[in-house]
Tab-separated table of C-alpha atoms and ligand atoms in Angstrom:
chain	number	residue	atom	x	y	z
F	256	MET	CA	-131.914	179.477	97.691
F	257	ILE	CA	-132.975	176.244	100.004
F	258	GLU	CA	-135.916	174.875	98.893
F	259	SER	CA	-138.205	174.491	102.137
F	260	ASP	CA	-139.684	170.944	101.584
F	261	HIS	CA	-140.108	170.284	105.430
F	262	ARG	CA	-143.242	172.380	105.155
F	263	PRO	CA	-146.330	172.093	104.033
F	264	SER	CA	-146.291	174.947	101.186
F	265	TYR	CA	-145.447	174.173	97.840
F	266	ILE	CA	-146.276	174.411	94.026
F	267	GLU	CA	-147.452	172.222	91.464
F	268	VAL	CA	-146.826	172.914	88.283
F	269	GLN	CA	-149.093	170.401	85.403
F	270	LEU	CA	-146.371	169.387	82.460
F	271	ASP	CA	-149.154	168.122	80.293
F	272	ALA	CA	-150.852	171.201	80.916
F	273	ILE	CA	-147.755	173.334	79.036
F	274	ALA	CA	-146.957	170.717	76.399
F	275	ALA	CA	-151.076	171.216	75.266
F	276	ASN	CA	-150.455	174.694	75.465
F	277	LEU	CA	-147.955	174.546	73.312
F	278	GLU	CA	-149.271	172.586	70.585
F	279	GLN	CA	-152.413	174.751	71.525
F	280	VAL	CA	-150.510	177.994	69.631
F	281	ILE	CA	-148.187	176.696	67.113
F	282	GLU	CA	-151.213	174.469	65.769
F	283	PRO	CA	-152.296	177.193	63.551
F	284	LEU	CA	-149.052	178.534	62.875
F	285	PRO	CA	-147.575	178.419	59.034
F	286	ARG	CA	-145.839	174.744	58.517
F	287	LYS	CA	-142.414	175.877	58.318
F	288	THR	CA	-142.642	177.739	61.467
F	289	GLN	CA	-139.950	175.958	64.241
F	290	ALA	CA	-141.064	177.067	68.168
F	291	PHE	CA	-138.224	177.971	70.491
F	292	ALA	CA	-139.649	177.795	74.307
F	293	VAL	CA	-138.596	180.365	76.407
F	294	ILE	CA	-137.688	179.456	79.478
F	295	LYS	CA	-135.672	182.309	81.492
F	296	ALA	CA	-136.072	183.239	84.958
F	297	ASN	CA	-136.596	179.527	85.991
F	298	ALA	CA	-139.379	178.691	82.963
F	299	TYR	CA	-141.092	181.680	84.243
F	300	GLY	CA	-141.287	179.787	88.086
F	301	HIS	CA	-142.446	176.665	86.985
F	302	GLY	CA	-138.924	174.898	86.692
F	303	ALA	CA	-136.752	174.852	83.624
F	304	VAL	CA	-134.967	171.721	83.349
F	305	THR	CA	-138.171	169.880	84.151
F	306	VAL	CA	-139.907	171.757	81.607
F	307	ALA	CA	-137.514	171.608	79.147
F	308	ARG	CA	-137.122	167.825	79.318
F	309	ARG	CA	-140.880	167.886	78.863
F	310	LEU	CA	-140.723	170.026	75.738
F	311	ALA	CA	-137.988	168.628	74.728
F	312	SER	CA	-139.418	166.833	71.858
F	313	GLN	CA	-142.250	169.344	70.669
F	314	VAL	CA	-139.956	172.327	69.745
F	315	ALA	CA	-136.576	172.868	68.009
F	316	GLY	CA	-134.937	175.076	70.964
F	317	PHE	CA	-134.881	177.019	73.902
F	318	CYS	CA	-134.397	180.535	74.996
F	319	VAL	CA	-133.192	182.007	78.170
F	320	SER	CA	-131.642	185.229	79.319
F	321	ASN	CA	-128.520	184.693	80.312
F	322	LEU	CA	-125.140	182.508	80.344
F	323	ASP	CA	-125.873	180.851	83.819
F	324	GLU	CA	-129.818	179.733	82.865
F	325	ALA	CA	-128.196	178.827	79.890
F	326	PHE	CA	-125.838	176.434	81.813
F	327	GLU	CA	-128.528	174.969	83.988
F	328	LEU	CA	-129.985	173.157	81.123
F	329	ARG	CA	-126.324	172.395	79.399
F	330	GLN	CA	-125.797	170.489	82.747
F	331	ALA	CA	-128.891	168.709	82.716
F	332	GLY	CA	-128.111	167.178	79.328
F	333	ILE	CA	-130.082	169.298	77.718
F	334	GLU	CA	-128.501	169.345	74.160
F	335	HIS	CA	-131.263	171.065	72.032
F	336	PRO	CA	-129.977	174.688	70.698
F	337	ILE	CA	-130.324	177.303	73.201
F	338	LEU	CA	-130.119	181.138	72.570
F	339	ILE	CA	-129.671	183.652	75.113
F	340	LEU	CA	-131.829	186.653	74.918
F	341	GLY	CA	-129.955	189.449	76.696
F	342	VAL	CA	-126.297	190.946	76.488
F	343	ILE	CA	-123.408	188.333	77.637
F	344	PRO	CA	-120.319	189.725	79.121
F	345	VAL	CA	-117.793	189.738	76.673
F	346	ASP	CA	-115.099	187.657	78.785
F	347	ASP	CA	-117.601	184.694	78.727
F	348	LEU	CA	-118.383	184.046	75.338
F	349	HIS	CA	-115.808	181.332	74.810
F	350	LEU	CA	-117.755	179.594	77.895
F	351	ALA	CA	-121.198	179.913	75.644
F	352	LEU	CA	-118.824	178.464	72.397
F	353	LYS	CA	-117.478	175.930	74.299
F	354	LEU	CA	-120.737	174.901	75.628
F	355	ASN	CA	-122.509	175.613	71.755
F	356	ILE	CA	-124.940	178.239	73.116
F	357	SER	CA	-125.635	180.771	70.879
F	358	VAL	CA	-125.464	184.472	71.861
F	359	THR	CA	-127.485	187.773	70.993
F	360	LEU	CA	-125.434	190.785	69.076
F	361	ALA	CA	-126.911	194.178	70.055
F	362	SER	CA	-124.133	196.901	69.426
F	363	LEU	CA	-121.245	197.461	67.123
F	364	GLU	CA	-119.483	198.808	70.299
F	365	TRP	CA	-120.362	195.223	72.236
F	366	LEU	CA	-118.703	192.921	68.944
F	367	GLU	CA	-115.397	195.552	69.179
F	368	LEU	CA	-115.064	194.621	72.797
F	369	VAL	CA	-115.544	190.833	71.934
F	370	LYS	CA	-112.616	191.636	69.394
F	371	ALA	CA	-110.120	193.112	71.335
F	372	SER	CA	-110.703	190.494	74.475
F	373	GLY	CA	-108.675	188.217	71.759
F	374	GLN	CA	-111.218	185.055	72.448
F	375	ASP	CA	-110.866	182.786	69.874
F	376	LEU	CA	-114.282	182.733	69.103
F	377	ALA	CA	-114.118	181.313	65.228
F	378	GLY	CA	-117.647	179.300	65.291
F	379	LEU	CA	-119.766	180.893	67.706
F	380	ALA	CA	-123.435	181.322	66.496
F	381	VAL	CA	-125.146	184.578	66.964
F	382	HIS	CA	-128.105	186.008	66.401
F	383	VAL	CA	-128.256	189.621	65.329
F	384	LYS	CA	-130.713	191.560	66.947
F	385	LEU	CA	-132.474	194.670	65.456
F	386	ASP	CA	-134.081	197.483	67.158
F	387	THR	CA	-137.308	197.736	65.420
F	388	GLY	CA	-139.247	199.928	68.360
F	389	MET	CA	-139.078	198.096	71.731
F	390	GLY	CA	-135.855	200.760	72.262
F	391	ARG	CA	-134.545	198.532	74.428
F	392	ILE	CA	-131.159	196.852	72.758
F	393	GLY	CA	-130.566	195.998	69.222
F	394	PHE	CA	-129.352	197.843	66.046
F	395	ARG	CA	-130.910	200.802	65.019
F	396	ASP	CA	-128.547	201.729	62.259
F	397	TRP	CA	-128.317	200.257	58.925
F	398	SER	CA	-125.094	201.545	58.311
F	399	GLU	CA	-124.070	199.975	61.707
F	400	LEU	CA	-125.173	196.551	61.099
F	401	GLU	CA	-123.212	196.788	57.625
F	402	LYS	CA	-119.825	197.423	59.723
F	403	VAL	CA	-120.811	194.298	62.499
F	404	LEU	CA	-121.666	191.944	59.362
F	405	ASP	CA	-118.174	192.702	58.104
F	406	LEU	CA	-116.702	192.259	61.322
F	407	MET	CA	-118.365	189.211	61.963
F	408	SER	CA	-117.315	187.186	59.082
F	409	GLU	CA	-113.896	188.933	59.655
F	410	MET	CA	-113.807	186.860	63.917
F	411	ASP	CA	-115.429	184.031	61.724
F	412	LEU	CA	-118.979	184.321	63.576
F	413	GLU	CA	-121.793	182.282	62.696
F	414	PHE	CA	-124.716	184.654	61.513
F	415	GLU	CA	-127.415	182.215	62.624
F	416	GLY	CA	-130.296	184.319	62.687
F	417	ILE	CA	-131.718	187.968	63.189
F	418	PHE	CA	-134.801	188.732	65.648
F	419	THR	CA	-136.551	191.314	66.741
F	420	HIS	CA	-139.099	192.252	69.751
F	421	PHE	CA	-142.411	193.630	69.598
F	422	ALA	CA	-143.300	196.009	72.107
F	423	THR	CA	-147.390	196.273	71.652
F	424	ALA	CA	-148.138	192.653	70.281
F	425	ASP	CA	-150.580	192.211	73.016
F	426	GLU	CA	-152.827	195.011	72.420
F	427	GLU	CA	-155.784	196.064	70.794
F	428	ASP	CA	-154.004	198.825	68.312
F	429	ALA	CA	-152.044	197.082	65.883
F	430	HIS	CA	-150.405	200.439	64.548
F	431	TYR	CA	-147.347	200.292	66.778
F	432	PHE	CA	-147.068	196.433	66.370
F	433	HIS	CA	-147.183	196.904	62.315
F	434	GLU	CA	-144.672	199.758	62.336
F	435	GLN	CA	-142.644	197.509	63.347
F	436	LEU	CA	-142.952	194.940	61.379
F	437	THR	CA	-142.313	196.981	58.482
F	438	ARG	CA	-139.276	198.234	59.430
F	439	PHE	CA	-138.353	194.314	60.603
F	440	LYS	CA	-138.899	193.319	57.257
F	441	GLU	CA	-137.259	196.624	55.340
F	442	TRP	CA	-133.787	195.161	57.052
F	443	LEU	CA	-134.209	191.748	56.567
F	444	ASP	CA	-135.106	193.120	52.192
F	445	ARG	CA	-131.521	194.790	52.652
F	446	LEU	CA	-129.638	191.492	54.023
F	447	PRO	CA	-127.378	190.634	51.423
F	448	GLU	CA	-128.629	186.960	52.513
F	449	LEU	CA	-130.618	185.557	55.317
F	450	PRO	CA	-129.770	183.622	58.297
F	451	ARG	CA	-130.839	180.064	59.423
F	452	TRP	CA	-133.362	181.407	62.157
F	453	ILE	CA	-135.973	184.895	61.540
F	454	HIS	CA	-137.868	185.539	64.249
F	455	ALA	CA	-139.717	188.081	65.758
F	456	SER	CA	-142.651	186.734	67.299
F	457	ASN	CA	-143.678	186.662	70.946
F	458	SER	CA	-146.188	184.529	72.260
F	459	ALA	CA	-148.604	187.454	72.105
F	460	ALA	CA	-147.596	187.706	68.148
F	461	SER	CA	-148.062	184.276	67.822
F	462	ILE	CA	-151.559	184.612	68.878
F	463	TRP	CA	-153.048	187.506	67.365
F	464	HIS	CA	-150.703	187.482	64.236
F	465	ALA	CA	-150.204	184.383	63.542
F	466	ASP	CA	-149.744	185.387	59.829
F	467	THR	CA	-146.728	187.842	60.582
F	468	VAL	CA	-144.712	185.073	62.291
F	469	PHE	CA	-141.314	184.039	60.005
F	470	ASN	CA	-139.713	180.984	60.901
F	471	MET	CA	-139.410	180.939	64.483
F	472	VAL	CA	-141.433	181.985	67.297
F	473	ARG	CA	-140.218	182.461	70.683
F	474	LEU	CA	-142.863	181.164	72.914
F	475	GLY	CA	-142.727	181.577	77.086
F	476	ASP	CA	-145.784	183.252	78.728
F	477	VAL	CA	-148.862	181.502	77.051
F	478	LEU	CA	-146.811	177.745	77.766
F	479	TYR	CA	-147.462	178.578	81.130
F	480	GLY	CA	-150.931	178.699	80.726
F	481	LEU	CA	-151.689	182.338	80.864
F	482	ASN	CA	-152.693	184.966	78.738
F	483	PRO	CA	-149.409	187.253	77.753
F	484	SER	CA	-152.735	190.458	77.265
F	485	GLY	CA	-154.102	189.744	80.633
F	486	ARG	CA	-157.402	190.437	80.408
F	487	THR	CA	-157.381	192.982	76.966
F	488	LEU	CA	-157.742	190.172	74.290
F	489	ASP	CA	-159.486	187.365	73.745
F	490	LEU	CA	-157.835	184.124	73.262
F	491	PRO	CA	-158.984	182.165	70.513
F	492	PHE	CA	-158.237	178.894	72.246
F	493	LYS	CA	-158.826	177.514	75.662
F	494	LEU	CA	-155.376	177.457	77.999
F	495	GLN	CA	-154.471	175.047	80.528
F	496	PRO	CA	-153.089	176.803	83.703
F	497	ALA	CA	-149.619	175.058	84.633
F	498	LEU	CA	-148.749	176.073	88.243
F	499	GLY	CA	-150.758	175.728	91.295
F	500	LEU	CA	-149.539	176.983	94.869
F	501	TYR	CA	-151.052	174.962	97.718
F	502	SER	CA	-150.405	175.321	101.553
F	503	GLU	CA	-151.958	173.697	104.842
F	504	LEU	CA	-153.251	175.353	107.780
F	505	VAL	CA	-150.556	174.553	110.816
F	506	HIS	CA	-153.237	177.257	113.543
F	507	VAL	CA	-156.915	177.314	113.943
F	508	LYS	CA	-158.364	179.381	116.651
F	509	GLN	CA	-161.697	181.168	117.783
F	510	VAL	CA	-160.939	185.007	118.667
F	511	GLU	CA	-163.188	187.061	120.574
F	512	ALA	CA	-164.705	190.462	118.917
F	513	GLY	CA	-162.123	193.140	118.815
F	514	THR	CA	-159.069	190.655	118.257
F	515	PHE	CA	-156.200	192.655	116.649
F	516	LEU	CA	-153.916	190.685	113.918
F	517	GLY	CA	-150.924	190.956	112.422
F	518	TYR	CA	-148.689	193.329	112.243
F	519	GLY	CA	-149.287	196.714	112.742
F	520	SER	CA	-152.815	195.386	113.553
F	521	THR	CA	-154.279	196.566	110.815
F	522	TYR	CA	-157.271	193.800	111.031
F	523	GLN	CA	-159.751	193.816	113.815
F	524	SER	CA	-162.124	190.787	114.230
F	525	SER	CA	-165.678	192.076	113.828
F	526	GLU	CA	-167.587	188.870	116.115
F	527	ILE	CA	-166.410	186.024	117.607
F	528	GLU	CA	-163.699	184.507	114.379
F	529	TRP	CA	-162.210	181.552	113.706
F	530	ILE	CA	-158.614	182.205	112.326
F	531	GLY	CA	-156.558	179.758	110.300
F	532	THR	CA	-152.459	180.651	109.832
F	533	ILE	CA	-150.939	179.673	106.881
F	534	PRO	CA	-146.936	178.979	106.739
F	535	VAL	CA	-146.880	180.964	103.880
F	536	GLY	CA	-145.465	184.727	103.322
F	537	TYR	CA	-143.918	187.207	101.000
F	538	ALA	CA	-140.648	185.849	101.196
F	539	ASP	CA	-142.307	182.943	99.718
F	540	GLY	CA	-143.790	186.235	96.796
F	541	VAL	CA	-147.262	186.186	98.432
F	542	VAL	CA	-146.323	189.737	98.541
F	543	ARG	CA	-148.088	191.887	101.113
F	544	ARG	CA	-150.426	193.520	98.682
F	545	LEU	CA	-152.703	190.249	98.609
F	546	GLN	CA	-153.817	191.534	102.293
F	547	GLY	CA	-157.807	191.334	101.607
F	548	PHE	CA	-158.097	188.747	98.213
F	549	HIS	CA	-158.524	185.264	99.562
F	550	VAL	CA	-156.923	181.676	99.265
F	551	LEU	CA	-159.383	178.466	99.101
F	552	VAL	CA	-160.207	175.902	101.667
F	553	ASP	CA	-162.735	173.506	101.750
F	554	GLY	CA	-164.361	174.955	98.115
F	555	GLN	CA	-164.596	178.507	99.856
F	556	TYR	CA	-162.906	181.292	99.498
F	557	CYS	CA	-161.651	182.856	103.022
F	558	GLU	CA	-159.756	185.996	102.950
F	559	ILE	CA	-156.759	186.838	103.825
F	560	ILE	CA	-156.789	189.479	106.676
F	561	GLY	CA	-154.410	191.496	108.456
F	562	ARG	CA	-151.084	191.799	107.238
F	563	ILE	CA	-148.661	189.109	104.964
F	564	SER	CA	-145.747	188.261	107.181
F	565	MET	CA	-142.593	187.142	105.811
F	566	ASP	CA	-143.369	183.494	106.890
F	567	GLN	CA	-146.766	183.162	107.475
F	568	MET	CA	-150.636	184.817	106.772
F	569	THR	CA	-154.185	184.459	108.317
F	570	ILE	CA	-156.932	184.051	107.153
F	571	ARG	CA	-160.944	183.903	108.348
F	572	LEU	CA	-162.834	180.668	108.312
F	573	PRO	CA	-166.196	179.873	107.844
F	574	LYS	CA	-165.767	177.449	111.262
F	575	SER	CA	-163.129	175.828	112.876
F	576	TYR	CA	-160.906	173.411	110.607
F	577	GLN	CA	-158.200	170.785	112.004
F	578	VAL	CA	-154.564	171.719	111.794
F	579	GLY	CA	-153.180	170.501	108.172
F	580	THR	CA	-156.222	171.166	106.351
F	581	LYS	CA	-155.335	172.149	102.696
F	582	VAL	CA	-155.338	175.532	101.550
F	583	THR	CA	-155.410	176.854	97.722
F	584	LEU	CA	-153.881	179.517	97.510
F	585	ILE	CA	-153.529	178.917	92.941
F	586	GLY	CA	-155.620	176.461	91.749
F	587	ARG	CA	-159.346	175.309	91.583
F	588	GLU	CA	-160.711	173.403	94.741
F	589	GLU	CA	-164.536	171.903	93.504
F	590	ASP	CA	-166.228	174.913	91.326
F	591	LYS	CA	-164.534	177.751	92.473
F	592	GLU	CA	-160.840	178.677	91.174
F	593	ILE	CA	-157.860	181.429	91.994
F	594	THR	CA	-156.321	181.965	89.413
F	595	VAL	CA	-152.493	184.078	88.515
F	596	GLN	CA	-154.542	186.924	86.496
F	597	GLU	CA	-156.771	187.065	89.452
F	598	TRP	CA	-153.543	187.652	92.094
F	599	ALA	CA	-151.999	189.815	89.065
F	600	ASP	CA	-155.541	191.762	88.820
F	601	TYR	CA	-156.034	191.918	92.924
F	602	VAL	CA	-152.182	193.703	92.827
F	603	GLY	CA	-152.184	196.191	90.218
F	604	THR	CA	-149.453	193.985	87.854
F	605	ILE	CA	-148.944	191.332	84.856
F	606	ASN	CA	-149.561	187.847	85.193
F	607	TYR	CA	-145.396	187.502	84.369
F	608	GLU	CA	-145.000	189.127	87.335
F	609	ILE	CA	-146.789	187.279	89.822
F	610	VAL	CA	-145.046	184.159	88.801
F	611	CYS	CA	-141.288	184.798	88.563
F	612	LEU	CA	-142.182	186.209	92.146
F	613	LEU	CA	-142.678	183.155	93.183
F	614	THR	CA	-139.024	182.657	95.101
F	615	ASP	CA	-136.983	179.573	94.664
F	616	ARG	CA	-138.188	178.462	98.483
F	617	LEU	CA	-141.289	176.866	97.494
F	618	PRO	CA	-140.734	173.167	96.301
F	619	ARG	CA	-141.929	172.737	93.026
F	620	LYS	CA	-143.522	169.414	92.342
F	621	HIS	CA	-143.922	168.051	88.375
F	622	GLN	CA	-147.239	166.027	87.493
Z	138	LIG	C1	-139.265	186.930	77.273
Z	138	LIG	C2	-139.108	187.068	75.850
Z	138	LIG	C3	-140.015	186.438	74.948
Z	138	LIG	C4	-140.917	185.445	75.850
Z	138	LIG	O1	-142.766	186.339	75.434
Z	138	LIG	P1	-143.508	186.150	76.135
Z	138	LIG	O2	-144.055	187.180	75.865
Z	138	LIG	O3	-143.564	185.664	77.009
Z	138	LIG	O4	-143.398	184.999	75.256
Z	138	LIG	C5	-139.408	186.446	73.253
Z	138	LIG	N1	-138.427	187.317	73.244
Z	138	LIG	C6	-137.673	188.227	73.790
Z	138	LIG	C7	-136.772	189.117	74.049
Z	138	LIG	C8	-138.093	187.778	75.625
Z	138	LIG	O5	-137.131	189.069	75.987
């Protein structure tokens, strides 16, 4: 997708905030813990390469979700360990080996296909994934894992790590979390030898179950200044929001009472009103459900009125403002702030989804 540089809508990313958030989370963890920054999906919309460069001196490695995301980092000259968290296509494994990228091994069937593909993968680093209760990918059966360990040594793969993923680390009730943790520990006890990296904790587990991390944590959401539980659990420290979304007024007009605005004429002015148009819309990830929510202009909340279009939306202004006046969709103006979490609450989703939906069309400006 082409970044639209020639229009006044953009994302601003505070790299110092991301670095400071990382420090906050790892500070209380046991000393032996190494952090891997999860920068899949373009670092949750924050710009993967730039974030990786900024965090390079603070983390032991990076996690991404697929091979292309790993390539992007290698092409940018990032030499850290990279772990791909998802299952990658069998035939592409030689590419992972060539670029020194670690892959996830989650089933015997997949490994048998790898073997049948005939690639020479000696030395390929793998992290074995256990499904202790997430139910997505990973081994659930010890006898299958035993066969895999044998096959791995036969194929001369490097058993570099073992991991699992928690389904409920961000919830108040820790019952299921502990069931998963117990299962993971049981599997570890049965292994004839432990690999270098043992990891289970995402952001939520690292924050609220810091006593149960192994020797590596996989930190995503929290790095970006977001609470992985939404509003369910309080953070033990203060995070700094890392992302702002800004635009400006490109058109300002006064309308008569009774004027309809936008597709479907869902809004009708009730009196003489000042209306501003902003060049940003659902094609940027400003989803239509945000109709009725607000933006900030001149330190004041202004309602988003009428339907949000693909590239434009309208707001009700308290008075006339000049074309070119700054509009804050996410961020702070004076004493008022609009957060990613508020968007998520309004739309009925989680903060993760909001930042991931901000499309590549919006230029990322890093500070
Ligand atoms: C995305 C992901 C993470 C990071 O989760 P956060 O909640 O953002 O910290 C960790 N582990 C796996 C397997 C993931 O897919």
